[in-house]
XYZ file of N, CA and C in Angstrom:
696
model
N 0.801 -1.223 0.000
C 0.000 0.000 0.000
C 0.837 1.277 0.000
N 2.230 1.256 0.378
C 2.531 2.239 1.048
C 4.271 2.166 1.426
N 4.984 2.383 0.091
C 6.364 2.791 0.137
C 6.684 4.287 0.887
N 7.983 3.623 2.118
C 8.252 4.718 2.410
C 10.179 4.622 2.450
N 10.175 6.039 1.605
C 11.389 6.155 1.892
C 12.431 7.507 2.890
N 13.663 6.599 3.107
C 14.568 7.375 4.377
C 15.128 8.893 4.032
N 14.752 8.836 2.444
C 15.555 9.986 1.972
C 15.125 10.176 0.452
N 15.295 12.206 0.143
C 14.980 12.316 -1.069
C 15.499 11.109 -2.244
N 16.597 11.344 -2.165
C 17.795 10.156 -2.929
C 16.811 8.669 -3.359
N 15.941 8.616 -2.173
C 15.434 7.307 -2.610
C 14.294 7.476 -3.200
N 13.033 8.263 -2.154
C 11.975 8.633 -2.943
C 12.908 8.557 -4.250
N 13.140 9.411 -4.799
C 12.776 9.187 -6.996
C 13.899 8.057 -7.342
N 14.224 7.449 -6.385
C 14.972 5.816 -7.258
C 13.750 5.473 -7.031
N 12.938 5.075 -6.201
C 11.668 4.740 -6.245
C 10.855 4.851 -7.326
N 10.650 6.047 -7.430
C 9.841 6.545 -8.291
C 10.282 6.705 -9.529
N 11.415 6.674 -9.840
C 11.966 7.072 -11.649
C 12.722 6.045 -12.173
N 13.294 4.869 -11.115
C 14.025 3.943 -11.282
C 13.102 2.870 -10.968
N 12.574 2.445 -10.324
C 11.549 1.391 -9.668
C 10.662 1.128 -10.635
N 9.753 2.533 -10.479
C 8.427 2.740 -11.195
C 7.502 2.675 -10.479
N 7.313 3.256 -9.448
C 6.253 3.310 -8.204
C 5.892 4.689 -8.273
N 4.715 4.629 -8.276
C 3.828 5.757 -8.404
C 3.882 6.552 -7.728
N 4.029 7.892 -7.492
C 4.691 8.877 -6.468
C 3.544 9.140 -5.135
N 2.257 9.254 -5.843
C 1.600 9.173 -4.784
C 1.198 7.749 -3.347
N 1.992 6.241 -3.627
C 2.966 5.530 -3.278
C 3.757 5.345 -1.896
N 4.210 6.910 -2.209
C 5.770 6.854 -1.763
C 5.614 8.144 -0.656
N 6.120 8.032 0.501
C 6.288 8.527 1.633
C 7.583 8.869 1.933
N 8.060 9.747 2.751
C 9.066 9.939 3.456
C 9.040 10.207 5.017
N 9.930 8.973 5.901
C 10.262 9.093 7.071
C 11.810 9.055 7.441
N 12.605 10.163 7.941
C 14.175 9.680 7.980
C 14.232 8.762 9.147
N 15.344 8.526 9.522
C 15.483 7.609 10.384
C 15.766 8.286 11.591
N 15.835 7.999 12.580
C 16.009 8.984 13.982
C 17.150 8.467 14.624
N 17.451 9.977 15.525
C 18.546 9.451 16.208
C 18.040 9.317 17.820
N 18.807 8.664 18.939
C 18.512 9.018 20.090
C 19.529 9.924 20.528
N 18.583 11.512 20.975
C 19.742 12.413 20.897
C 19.279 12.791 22.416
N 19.181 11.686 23.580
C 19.640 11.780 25.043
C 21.029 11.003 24.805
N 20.081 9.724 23.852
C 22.699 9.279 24.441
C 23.638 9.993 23.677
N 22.979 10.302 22.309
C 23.738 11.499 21.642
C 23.783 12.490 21.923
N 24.632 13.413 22.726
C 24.215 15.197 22.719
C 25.391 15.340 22.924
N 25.507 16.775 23.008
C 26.801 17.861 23.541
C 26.959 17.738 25.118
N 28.831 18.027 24.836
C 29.330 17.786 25.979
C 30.256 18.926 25.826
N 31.058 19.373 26.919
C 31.898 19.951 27.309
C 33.162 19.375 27.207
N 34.126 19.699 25.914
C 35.740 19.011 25.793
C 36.508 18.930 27.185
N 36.799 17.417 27.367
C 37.678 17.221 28.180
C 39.038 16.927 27.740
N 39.597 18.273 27.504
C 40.967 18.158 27.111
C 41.816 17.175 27.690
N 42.071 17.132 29.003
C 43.244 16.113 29.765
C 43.027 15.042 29.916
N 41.503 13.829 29.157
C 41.616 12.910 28.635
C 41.258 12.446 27.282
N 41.767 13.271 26.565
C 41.711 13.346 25.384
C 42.763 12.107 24.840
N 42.893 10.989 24.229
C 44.006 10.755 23.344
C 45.280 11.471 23.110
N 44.690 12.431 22.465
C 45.784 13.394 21.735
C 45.315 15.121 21.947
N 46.474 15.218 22.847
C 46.238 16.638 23.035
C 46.443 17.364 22.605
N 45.204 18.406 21.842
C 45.409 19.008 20.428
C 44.605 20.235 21.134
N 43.980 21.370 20.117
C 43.282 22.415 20.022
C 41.958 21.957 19.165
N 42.051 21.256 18.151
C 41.319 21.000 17.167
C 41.274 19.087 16.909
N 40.348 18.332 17.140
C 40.178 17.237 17.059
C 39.363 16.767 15.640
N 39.513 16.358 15.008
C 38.556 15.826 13.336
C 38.722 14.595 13.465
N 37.428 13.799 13.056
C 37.466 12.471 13.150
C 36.105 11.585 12.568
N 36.494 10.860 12.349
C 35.081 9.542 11.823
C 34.700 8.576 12.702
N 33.261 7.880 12.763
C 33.299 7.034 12.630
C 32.700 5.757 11.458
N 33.292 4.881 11.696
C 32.922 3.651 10.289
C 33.609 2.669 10.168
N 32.362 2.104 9.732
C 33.602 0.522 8.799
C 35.046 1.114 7.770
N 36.253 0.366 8.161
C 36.591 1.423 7.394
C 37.175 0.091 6.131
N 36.410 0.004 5.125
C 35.726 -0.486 4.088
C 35.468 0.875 2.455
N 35.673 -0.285 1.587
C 36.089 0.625 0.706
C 34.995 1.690 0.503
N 33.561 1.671 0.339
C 32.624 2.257 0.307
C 32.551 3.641 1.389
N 32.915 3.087 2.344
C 33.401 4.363 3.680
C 34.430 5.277 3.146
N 35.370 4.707 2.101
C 36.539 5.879 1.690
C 37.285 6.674 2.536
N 38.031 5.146 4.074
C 37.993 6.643 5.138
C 39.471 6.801 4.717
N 40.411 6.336 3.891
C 41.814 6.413 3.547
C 41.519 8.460 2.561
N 40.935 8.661 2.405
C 40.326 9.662 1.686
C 40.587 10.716 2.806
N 39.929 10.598 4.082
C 39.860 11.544 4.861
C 41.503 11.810 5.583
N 42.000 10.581 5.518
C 43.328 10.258 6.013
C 44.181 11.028 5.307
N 44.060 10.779 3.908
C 44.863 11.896 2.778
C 44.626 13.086 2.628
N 43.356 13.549 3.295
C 42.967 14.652 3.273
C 43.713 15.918 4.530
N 43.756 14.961 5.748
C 44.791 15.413 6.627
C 46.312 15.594 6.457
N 46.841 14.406 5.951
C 47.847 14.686 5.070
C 48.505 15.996 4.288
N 46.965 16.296 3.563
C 47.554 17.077 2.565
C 47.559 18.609 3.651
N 46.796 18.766 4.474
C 46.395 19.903 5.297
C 47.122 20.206 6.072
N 47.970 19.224 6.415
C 49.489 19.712 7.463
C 50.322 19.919 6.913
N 50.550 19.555 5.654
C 51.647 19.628 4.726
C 51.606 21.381 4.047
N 50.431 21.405 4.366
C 50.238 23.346 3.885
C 50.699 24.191 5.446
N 50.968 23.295 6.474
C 51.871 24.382 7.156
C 50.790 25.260 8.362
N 51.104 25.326 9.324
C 50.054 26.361 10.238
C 49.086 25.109 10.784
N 49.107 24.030 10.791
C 48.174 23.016 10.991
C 48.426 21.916 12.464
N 49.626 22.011 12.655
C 49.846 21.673 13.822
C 49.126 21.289 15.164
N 47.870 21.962 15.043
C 47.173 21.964 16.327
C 46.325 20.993 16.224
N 46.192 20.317 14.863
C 44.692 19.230 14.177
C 45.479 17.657 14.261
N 44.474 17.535 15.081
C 44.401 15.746 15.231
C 43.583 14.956 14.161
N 44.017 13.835 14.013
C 42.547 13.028 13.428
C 42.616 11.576 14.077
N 40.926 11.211 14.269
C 40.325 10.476 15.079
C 39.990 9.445 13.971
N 41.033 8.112 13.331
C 39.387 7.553 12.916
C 38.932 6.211 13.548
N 37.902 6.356 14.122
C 37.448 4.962 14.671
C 36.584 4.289 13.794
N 36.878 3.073 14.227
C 36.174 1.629 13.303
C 37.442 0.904 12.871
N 37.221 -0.337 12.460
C 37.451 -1.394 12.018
C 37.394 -1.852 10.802
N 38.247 -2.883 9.661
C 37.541 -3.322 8.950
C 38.761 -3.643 7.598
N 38.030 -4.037 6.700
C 40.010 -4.601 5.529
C 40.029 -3.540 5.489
N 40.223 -2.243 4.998
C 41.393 -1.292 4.879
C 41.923 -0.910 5.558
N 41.771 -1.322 7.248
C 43.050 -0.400 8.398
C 44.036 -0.959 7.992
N 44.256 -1.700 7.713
C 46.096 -2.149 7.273
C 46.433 -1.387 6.350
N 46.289 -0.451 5.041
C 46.381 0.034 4.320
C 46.581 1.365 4.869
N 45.611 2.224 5.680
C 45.359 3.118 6.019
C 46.643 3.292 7.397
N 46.449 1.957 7.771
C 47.687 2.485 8.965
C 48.976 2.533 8.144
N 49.246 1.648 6.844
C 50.417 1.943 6.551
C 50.550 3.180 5.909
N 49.656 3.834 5.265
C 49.935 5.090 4.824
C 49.841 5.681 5.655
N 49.568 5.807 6.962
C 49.403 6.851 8.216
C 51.173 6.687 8.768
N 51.949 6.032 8.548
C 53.406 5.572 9.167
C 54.315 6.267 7.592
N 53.641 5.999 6.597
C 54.676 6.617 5.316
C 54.406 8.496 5.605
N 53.207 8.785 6.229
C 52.908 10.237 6.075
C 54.048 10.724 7.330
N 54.558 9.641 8.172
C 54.921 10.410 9.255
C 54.281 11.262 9.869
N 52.972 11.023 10.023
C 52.154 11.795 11.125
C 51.099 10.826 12.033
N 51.913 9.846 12.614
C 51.005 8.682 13.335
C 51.028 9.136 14.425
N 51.659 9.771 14.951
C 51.649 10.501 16.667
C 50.530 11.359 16.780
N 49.429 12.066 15.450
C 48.839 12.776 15.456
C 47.454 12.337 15.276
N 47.420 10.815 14.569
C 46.342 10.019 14.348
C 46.067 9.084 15.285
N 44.829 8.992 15.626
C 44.673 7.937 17.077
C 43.412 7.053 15.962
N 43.704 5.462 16.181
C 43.042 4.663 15.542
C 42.496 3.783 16.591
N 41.631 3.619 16.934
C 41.221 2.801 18.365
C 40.775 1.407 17.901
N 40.380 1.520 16.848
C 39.440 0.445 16.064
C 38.017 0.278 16.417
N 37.305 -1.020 16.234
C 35.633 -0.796 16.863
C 35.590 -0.714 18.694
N 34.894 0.297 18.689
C 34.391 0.545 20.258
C 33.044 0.621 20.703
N 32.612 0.387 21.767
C 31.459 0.413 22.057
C 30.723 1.729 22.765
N 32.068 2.954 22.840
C 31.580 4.168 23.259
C 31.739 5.024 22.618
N 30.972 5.288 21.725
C 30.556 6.219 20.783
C 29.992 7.426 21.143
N 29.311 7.445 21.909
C 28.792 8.729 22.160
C 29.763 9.278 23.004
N 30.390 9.227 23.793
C 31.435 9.472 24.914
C 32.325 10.337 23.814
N 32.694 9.177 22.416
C 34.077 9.484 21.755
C 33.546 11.106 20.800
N 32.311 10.686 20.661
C 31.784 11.943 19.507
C 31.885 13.396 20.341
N 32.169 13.350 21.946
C 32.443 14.201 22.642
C 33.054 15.170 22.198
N 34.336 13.933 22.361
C 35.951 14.786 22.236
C 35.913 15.121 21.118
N 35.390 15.337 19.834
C 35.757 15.775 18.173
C 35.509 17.007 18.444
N 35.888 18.252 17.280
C 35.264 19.461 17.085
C 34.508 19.585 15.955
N 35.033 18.250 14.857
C 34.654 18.339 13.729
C 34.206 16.912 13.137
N 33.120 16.602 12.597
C 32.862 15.132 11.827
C 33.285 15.200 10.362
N 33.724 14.066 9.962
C 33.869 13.932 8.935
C 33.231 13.015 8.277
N 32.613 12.626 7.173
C 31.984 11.604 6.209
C 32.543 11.194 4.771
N 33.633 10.433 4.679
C 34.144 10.727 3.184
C 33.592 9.790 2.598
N 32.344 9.037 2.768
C 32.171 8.334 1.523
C 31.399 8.366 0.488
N 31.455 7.273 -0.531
C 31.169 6.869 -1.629
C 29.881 6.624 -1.711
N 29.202 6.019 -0.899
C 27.710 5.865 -1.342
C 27.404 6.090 0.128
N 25.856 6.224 0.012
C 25.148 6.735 1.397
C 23.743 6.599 1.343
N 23.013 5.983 1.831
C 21.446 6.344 2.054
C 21.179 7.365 2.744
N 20.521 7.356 4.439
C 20.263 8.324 5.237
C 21.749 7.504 6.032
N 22.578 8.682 6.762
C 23.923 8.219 7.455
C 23.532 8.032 8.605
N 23.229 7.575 9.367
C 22.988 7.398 11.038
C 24.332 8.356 11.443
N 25.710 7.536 11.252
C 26.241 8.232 11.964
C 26.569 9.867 11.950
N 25.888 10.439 10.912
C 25.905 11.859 10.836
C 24.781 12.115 11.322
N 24.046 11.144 11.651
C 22.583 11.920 12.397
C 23.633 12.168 14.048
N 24.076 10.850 14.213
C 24.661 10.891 15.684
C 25.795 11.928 16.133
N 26.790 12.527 14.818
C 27.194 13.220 15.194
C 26.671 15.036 15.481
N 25.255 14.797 14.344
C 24.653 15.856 14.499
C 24.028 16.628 15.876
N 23.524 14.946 16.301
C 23.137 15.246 18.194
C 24.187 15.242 18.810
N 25.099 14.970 18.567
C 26.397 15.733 19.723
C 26.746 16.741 19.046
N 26.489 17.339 18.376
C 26.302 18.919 18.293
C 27.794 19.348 17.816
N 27.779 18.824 16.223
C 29.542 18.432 15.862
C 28.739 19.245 14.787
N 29.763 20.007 13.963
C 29.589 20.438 12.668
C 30.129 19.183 11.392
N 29.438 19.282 10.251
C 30.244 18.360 9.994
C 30.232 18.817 8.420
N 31.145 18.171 8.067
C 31.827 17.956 6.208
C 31.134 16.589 6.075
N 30.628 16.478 4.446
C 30.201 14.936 4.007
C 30.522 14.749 2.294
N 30.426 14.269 1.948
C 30.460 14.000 0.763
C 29.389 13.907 0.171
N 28.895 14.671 -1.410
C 27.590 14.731 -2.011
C 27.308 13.454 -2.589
N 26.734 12.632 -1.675
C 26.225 11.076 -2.216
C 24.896 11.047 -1.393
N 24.270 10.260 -1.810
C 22.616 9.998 -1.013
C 22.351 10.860 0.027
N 21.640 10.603 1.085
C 20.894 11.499 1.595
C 21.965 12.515 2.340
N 23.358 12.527 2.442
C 23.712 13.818 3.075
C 23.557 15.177 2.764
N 22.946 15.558 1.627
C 23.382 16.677 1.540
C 21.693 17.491 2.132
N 20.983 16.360 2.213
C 19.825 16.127 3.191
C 20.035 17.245 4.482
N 20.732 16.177 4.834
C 21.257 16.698 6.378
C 21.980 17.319 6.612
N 22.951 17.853 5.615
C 23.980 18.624 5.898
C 23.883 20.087 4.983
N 23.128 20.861 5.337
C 23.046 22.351 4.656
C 23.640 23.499 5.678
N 23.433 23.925 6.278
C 23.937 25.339 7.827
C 24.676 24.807 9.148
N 24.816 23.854 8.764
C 25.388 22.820 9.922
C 26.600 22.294 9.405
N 26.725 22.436 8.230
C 28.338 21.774 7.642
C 28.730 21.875 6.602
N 29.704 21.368 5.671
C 29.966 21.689 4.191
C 29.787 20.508 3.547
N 29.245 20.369 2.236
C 29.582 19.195 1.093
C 30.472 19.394 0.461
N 30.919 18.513 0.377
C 31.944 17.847 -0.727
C 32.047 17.162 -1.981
N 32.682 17.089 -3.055
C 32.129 16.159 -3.960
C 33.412 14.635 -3.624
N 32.357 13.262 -3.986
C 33.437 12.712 -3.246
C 34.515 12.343 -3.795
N 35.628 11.601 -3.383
C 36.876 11.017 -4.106
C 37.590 12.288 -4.175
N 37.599 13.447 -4.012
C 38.294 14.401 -3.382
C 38.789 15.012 -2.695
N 40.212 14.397 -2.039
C 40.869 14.349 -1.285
C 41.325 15.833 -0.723
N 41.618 16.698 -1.921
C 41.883 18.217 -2.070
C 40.635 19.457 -1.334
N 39.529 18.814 -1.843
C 37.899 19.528 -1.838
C 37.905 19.523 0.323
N 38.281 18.076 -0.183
C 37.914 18.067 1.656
C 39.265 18.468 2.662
N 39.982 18.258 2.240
C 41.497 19.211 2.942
C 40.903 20.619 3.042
N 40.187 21.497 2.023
C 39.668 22.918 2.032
C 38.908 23.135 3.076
N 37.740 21.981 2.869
C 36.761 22.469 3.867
C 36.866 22.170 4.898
N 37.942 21.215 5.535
C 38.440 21.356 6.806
C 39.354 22.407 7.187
N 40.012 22.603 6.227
C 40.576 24.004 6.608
C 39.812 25.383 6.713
N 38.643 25.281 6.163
C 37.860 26.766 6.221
C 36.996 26.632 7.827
N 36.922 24.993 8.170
C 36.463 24.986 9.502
C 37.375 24.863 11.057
N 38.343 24.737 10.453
C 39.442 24.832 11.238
C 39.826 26.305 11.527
N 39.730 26.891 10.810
C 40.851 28.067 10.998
C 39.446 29.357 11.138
N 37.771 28.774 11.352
C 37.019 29.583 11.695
C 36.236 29.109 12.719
N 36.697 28.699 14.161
C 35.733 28.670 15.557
C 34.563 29.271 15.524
N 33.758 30.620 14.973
C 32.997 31.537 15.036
C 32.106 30.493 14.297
N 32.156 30.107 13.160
C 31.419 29.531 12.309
C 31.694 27.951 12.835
N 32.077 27.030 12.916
C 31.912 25.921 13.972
C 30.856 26.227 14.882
N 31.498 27.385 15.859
C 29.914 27.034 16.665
C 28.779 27.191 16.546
N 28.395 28.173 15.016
C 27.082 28.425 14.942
C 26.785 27.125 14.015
N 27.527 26.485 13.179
C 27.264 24.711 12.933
C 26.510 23.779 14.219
N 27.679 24.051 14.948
C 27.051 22.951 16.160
C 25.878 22.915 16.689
N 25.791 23.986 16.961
C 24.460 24.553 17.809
C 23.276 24.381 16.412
N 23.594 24.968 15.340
C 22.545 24.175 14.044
C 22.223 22.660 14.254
N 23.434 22.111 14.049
C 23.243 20.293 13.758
C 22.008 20.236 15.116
N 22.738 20.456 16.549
C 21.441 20.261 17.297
C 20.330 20.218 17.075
N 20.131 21.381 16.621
C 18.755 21.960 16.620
C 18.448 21.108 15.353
N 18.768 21.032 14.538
C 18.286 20.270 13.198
C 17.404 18.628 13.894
N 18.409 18.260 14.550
C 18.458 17.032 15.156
C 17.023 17.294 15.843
N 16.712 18.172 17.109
C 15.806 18.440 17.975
C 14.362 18.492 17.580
N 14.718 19.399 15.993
C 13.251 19.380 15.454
C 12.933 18.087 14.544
N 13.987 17.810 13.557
C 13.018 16.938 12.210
C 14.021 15.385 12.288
N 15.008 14.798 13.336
C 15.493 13.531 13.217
C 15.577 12.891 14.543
N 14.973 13.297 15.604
C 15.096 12.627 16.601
C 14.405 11.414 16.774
N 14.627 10.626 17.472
C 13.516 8.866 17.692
C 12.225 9.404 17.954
N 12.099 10.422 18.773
C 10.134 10.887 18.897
C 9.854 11.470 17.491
N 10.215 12.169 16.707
C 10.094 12.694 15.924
C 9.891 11.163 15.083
N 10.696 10.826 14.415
C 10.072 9.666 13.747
C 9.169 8.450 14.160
N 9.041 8.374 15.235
C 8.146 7.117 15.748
C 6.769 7.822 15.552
N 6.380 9.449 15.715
C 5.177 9.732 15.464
C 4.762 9.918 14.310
N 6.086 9.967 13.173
C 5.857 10.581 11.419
C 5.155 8.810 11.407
N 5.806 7.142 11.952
C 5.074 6.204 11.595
C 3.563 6.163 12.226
N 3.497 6.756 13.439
C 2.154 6.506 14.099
C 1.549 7.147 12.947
N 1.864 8.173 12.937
C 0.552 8.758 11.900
C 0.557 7.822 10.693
N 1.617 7.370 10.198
C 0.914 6.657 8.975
C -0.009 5.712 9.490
N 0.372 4.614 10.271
C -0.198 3.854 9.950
C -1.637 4.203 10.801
N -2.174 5.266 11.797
C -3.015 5.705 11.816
C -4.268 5.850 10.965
N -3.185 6.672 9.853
C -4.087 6.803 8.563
C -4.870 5.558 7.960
N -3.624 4.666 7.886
C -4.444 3.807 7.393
C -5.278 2.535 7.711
N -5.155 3.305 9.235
C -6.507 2.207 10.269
C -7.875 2.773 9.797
N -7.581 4.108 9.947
C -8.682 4.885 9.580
C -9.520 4.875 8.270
N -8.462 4.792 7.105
C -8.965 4.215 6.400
C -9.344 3.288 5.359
N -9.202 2.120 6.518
C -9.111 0.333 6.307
C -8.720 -0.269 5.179
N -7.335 1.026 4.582
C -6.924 -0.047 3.656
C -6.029 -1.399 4.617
């Protein structure tokens, strides 16, 4: 009776690729829980790596994730000099950390990269960042940019499926496989605090009004409301 999809991106694969009739087709995103997700106050002196500026992921880090991308992207951003103060975080697991750690040891900047692998405290870790990152390749709706959105992170993503959804006043797009594009826009968020925090405090609020778990559990009540009501 009643296709629903997580994101524009899908509505019209639905509808232009599928062939499902638009009137069909619904949209509910997916929600975050933004009590275990929210903003915290940086605790510098247990930080990993004691920096000024923390950037980081989380993900499988799997070719589709592209997180060797974000890795090169840091790379290229210290290598322009004045950058010193920027860490990068990437957590997760998965076949490319061997790759990624060995290019993190050829860059000579492994003292600056903290790789924890999979953890089970995520919200704790989304604390310590100042900045999220998303470098990949394909995407539906991202959970974990919903999650970094409720901890109240600005974030960079790459223009693939539903991020660019979620990411308008709250962060920058990217186009992806551009290692250069995203070195920029971490540098335009790096080297501007003023604009970070009016991101953060956006992503919240984005989060508060249109992706939280109440927010979507009532966009389903009402559907299927509707259609108690009317017994299809």
């Amino acid at each position: 009776n009643r296709f629903i999809a997580l994101s524009d991106d899908l509505f019209y694969w639905l509808k232009d690729d599928v062939g499902i009739k638009g009137k069909k087709i619904g949209k509910i995103c997916n929600g975050v829980d933004s009590d275990r997700f929210a903003p915290a106050s940086k605790i510098n002196d247990s930080d990993p790596i004691d920096t000024k500026v923390t950037i980081g992921t989380v993900g499988r880090m799997e070719e589709v994730k592209n997180t060797i991308s974000l890795l090169r992207a840091f790379i290229e951003l210290r290598s322009r000099g004045g950058y010193d103060n920027v860490s990068l975080s990437l957590i997760g697991d998965g076949s490319q950390r061997l790759k990624i750690e060995e290019e993190c040891r050829n860059s000579g900047l492994e003292k600056s990269v903290w790789m924890p692998g999979s953890r089970d405290d995520i919200p704790q870790l989304m604390q310590k960042l100042d900045l999220f990152v998303l470098p990949s390749l394909a995407e539906g709706i991202s959970n974990t940019i919903l999650e970094a959105m409720a901890s109240g992170l600005p974030i960079i993503a790459t223009d693939v499926g539903g991020n660019g959804e979620l990411v308008k006043d709250n962060g920058i797009i990217v186009p992806p496989a551009n290692d250069k594009a995203l070195a920029d826009a971490i540098a335009t968020l790096v080297d501007n605090a003023d604009l970070r925090s009016k991101m953060t405090a956006r992503s919240r609020e984005l989060v508060e009004k249109h992706y939280s778990i109440n927010s979507m559990v009532e966009n389903y009540h009402a559907l299927y409301s509707g259609f108690l009501k009317s017994g299809q």
